[in-house]
């Protein structure tokens, strides 16, 4: 799960302090701090509030790839073009829930998309 880095990044990008965001979510600042430092996992209700507040999906918060990424057409496109990870990263600005993915996130998504193909061989 990547909720710790995602929560902290979304909070920073929005310009809220931990205290302000915690108040808006109805949780303690200490709890939010623990989530951001991966010392404690947020429960489903808290994840839902965070996702709603930042207008992202819970899947985004926990680092799960979007379903479209596993569609056959995408895997076939990668296979047909025989693109390696570096070429894929150069050619596409991949986004998830409107957020531009970092290079590391993009590489992870590409690896995940290619994984079913590798397992079939």
CSV table of C-alpha atoms in Angstrom, one decimal:
chain,number,residue,atom,x,y,z
A,1,UNK,CA,0.0,0.0,0.0
A,2,UNK,CA,1.1,3.5,-0.7
A,3,UNK,CA,-1.4,5.4,1.3
A,4,UNK,CA,1.3,7.0,3.5
A,5,UNK,CA,3.1,8.8,0.7
A,6,UNK,CA,-0.2,9.5,-1.2
A,7,UNK,CA,-1.9,11.1,1.8
A,8,UNK,CA,1.1,13.3,2.6
A,9,UNK,CA,1.5,14.3,-1.0
A,10,UNK,CA,-2.2,15.2,-1.5
A,11,UNK,CA,-2.2,17.1,1.8
A,12,UNK,CA,1.0,19.1,0.9
A,13,UNK,CA,-0.3,19.8,-2.6
A,14,UNK,CA,-3.6,21.1,-1.1
A,15,UNK,CA,-1.7,23.4,1.3
A,16,UNK,CA,-3.2,22.0,4.5
A,17,UNK,CA,-1.3,21.4,7.7
A,18,UNK,CA,-1.8,18.1,9.4
A,19,UNK,CA,-3.9,19.8,12.0
A,20,UNK,CA,-6.2,21.5,9.5
A,21,UNK,CA,-6.8,18.3,7.5
A,22,UNK,CA,-7.3,16.2,10.6
A,23,UNK,CA,-10.0,18.7,11.7
A,24,UNK,CA,-11.7,18.6,8.4
A,25,UNK,CA,-11.7,14.8,8.4
A,26,UNK,CA,-12.8,14.4,12.0
A,27,UNK,CA,-9.7,12.6,13.1
A,28,UNK,CA,-6.8,13.5,15.4
A,29,UNK,CA,-3.6,15.1,14.1
A,30,UNK,CA,-1.7,12.2,15.7
A,31,UNK,CA,-3.7,9.7,13.7
A,32,UNK,CA,-3.1,11.5,10.4
A,33,UNK,CA,0.6,11.7,11.3
A,34,UNK,CA,0.7,8.0,11.9
A,35,UNK,CA,-1.0,7.3,8.5
A,36,UNK,CA,1.5,9.6,6.7
A,37,UNK,CA,4.5,7.8,8.4
A,38,UNK,CA,3.1,4.3,7.8
A,39,UNK,CA,2.9,3.6,11.5
A,40,UNK,CA,-0.8,2.9,11.4
A,41,UNK,CA,-3.3,1.9,8.6
A,42,UNK,CA,-6.3,4.1,8.1
A,43,UNK,CA,-9.6,2.2,8.4
A,44,UNK,CA,-12.1,2.0,5.5
A,45,UNK,CA,-14.1,4.9,6.7
A,46,UNK,CA,-11.1,7.1,6.9
A,47,UNK,CA,-9.9,6.0,3.5
A,48,UNK,CA,-13.3,6.9,2.1
A,49,UNK,CA,-13.3,10.3,3.7
A,50,UNK,CA,-9.8,11.0,2.3
A,51,UNK,CA,-10.7,9.8,-1.1
A,52,UNK,CA,-13.9,12.0,-1.1
A,53,UNK,CA,-12.0,15.0,0.2
A,54,UNK,CA,-9.2,14.9,-2.4
A,55,UNK,CA,-11.5,13.7,-5.2
A,56,UNK,CA,-9.5,10.5,-5.8
A,57,UNK,CA,-10.3,6.8,-5.6
A,58,UNK,CA,-9.5,4.6,-2.7
A,59,UNK,CA,-7.6,2.5,-5.3
A,60,UNK,CA,-5.4,5.5,-5.9
A,61,UNK,CA,-4.7,6.1,-2.2
A,62,UNK,CA,-3.6,2.5,-1.6
A,63,UNK,CA,-1.6,2.3,-4.8
A,64,UNK,CA,-3.7,-0.2,-6.8
A,65,UNK,CA,-3.5,0.2,-10.5
A,66,UNK,CA,-6.7,1.2,-12.3
A,67,UNK,CA,-8.6,-1.5,-14.0
A,68,UNK,CA,-8.1,0.0,-17.5
A,69,UNK,CA,-4.4,-0.8,-17.1
A,70,UNK,CA,-5.0,-4.5,-17.3
A,71,UNK,CA,-7.2,-4.3,-20.4
A,72,UNK,CA,-6.3,-6.7,-23.2
A,73,UNK,CA,-6.0,-3.9,-25.7
A,74,UNK,CA,-3.2,-2.2,-23.7
A,75,UNK,CA,-1.2,-5.4,-23.3
A,76,UNK,CA,-1.7,-6.1,-27.0
A,77,UNK,CA,-0.5,-2.6,-27.9
A,78,UNK,CA,2.7,-3.0,-25.8
A,79,UNK,CA,3.2,-6.5,-27.3
A,80,UNK,CA,2.6,-5.3,-30.9
A,81,UNK,CA,5.0,-2.4,-30.6
A,82,UNK,CA,7.5,-4.4,-28.6
A,83,UNK,CA,8.2,-1.4,-26.4
A,84,UNK,CA,10.5,-1.7,-23.5
A,85,UNK,CA,9.8,0.1,-20.2
A,86,UNK,CA,12.0,3.1,-21.1
A,87,UNK,CA,10.3,3.6,-24.4
A,88,UNK,CA,6.9,3.4,-22.8
A,89,UNK,CA,7.9,6.0,-20.2
A,90,UNK,CA,9.2,8.3,-22.9
A,91,UNK,CA,6.1,8.0,-25.1
A,92,UNK,CA,3.3,8.3,-22.5
A,93,UNK,CA,2.5,10.7,-19.7
A,94,UNK,CA,0.5,8.2,-17.7
A,95,UNK,CA,-2.1,9.6,-15.4
A,96,UNK,CA,-4.2,8.0,-12.7
A,97,UNK,CA,-7.3,9.9,-11.4
A,98,UNK,CA,-6.0,13.0,-13.2
A,99,UNK,CA,-2.6,12.8,-11.4
A,100,UNK,CA,0.5,12.6,-13.5
A,101,UNK,CA,2.4,9.5,-12.4
A,102,UNK,CA,6.0,9.7,-11.3
A,103,UNK,CA,8.7,7.8,-13.2
A,104,UNK,CA,8.7,5.1,-10.5
A,105,UNK,CA,4.9,4.8,-10.5
A,106,UNK,CA,4.9,4.6,-14.3
A,107,UNK,CA,7.5,1.9,-14.3
A,108,UNK,CA,5.5,-0.1,-11.7
A,109,UNK,CA,2.3,0.3,-13.8
A,110,UNK,CA,4.1,-0.9,-16.9
A,111,UNK,CA,5.6,-3.9,-15.1
A,112,UNK,CA,2.2,-4.8,-13.7
A,113,UNK,CA,0.6,-4.5,-17.2
A,114,UNK,CA,3.3,-6.7,-18.7
A,115,UNK,CA,3.1,-9.3,-15.9
A,116,UNK,CA,0.1,-11.3,-17.2
A,117,UNK,CA,1.8,-11.6,-20.6
A,118,UNK,CA,5.1,-12.9,-19.0
A,119,UNK,CA,3.2,-15.4,-16.9
A,120,UNK,CA,1.4,-16.8,-20.0
A,121,UNK,CA,4.7,-17.5,-21.8
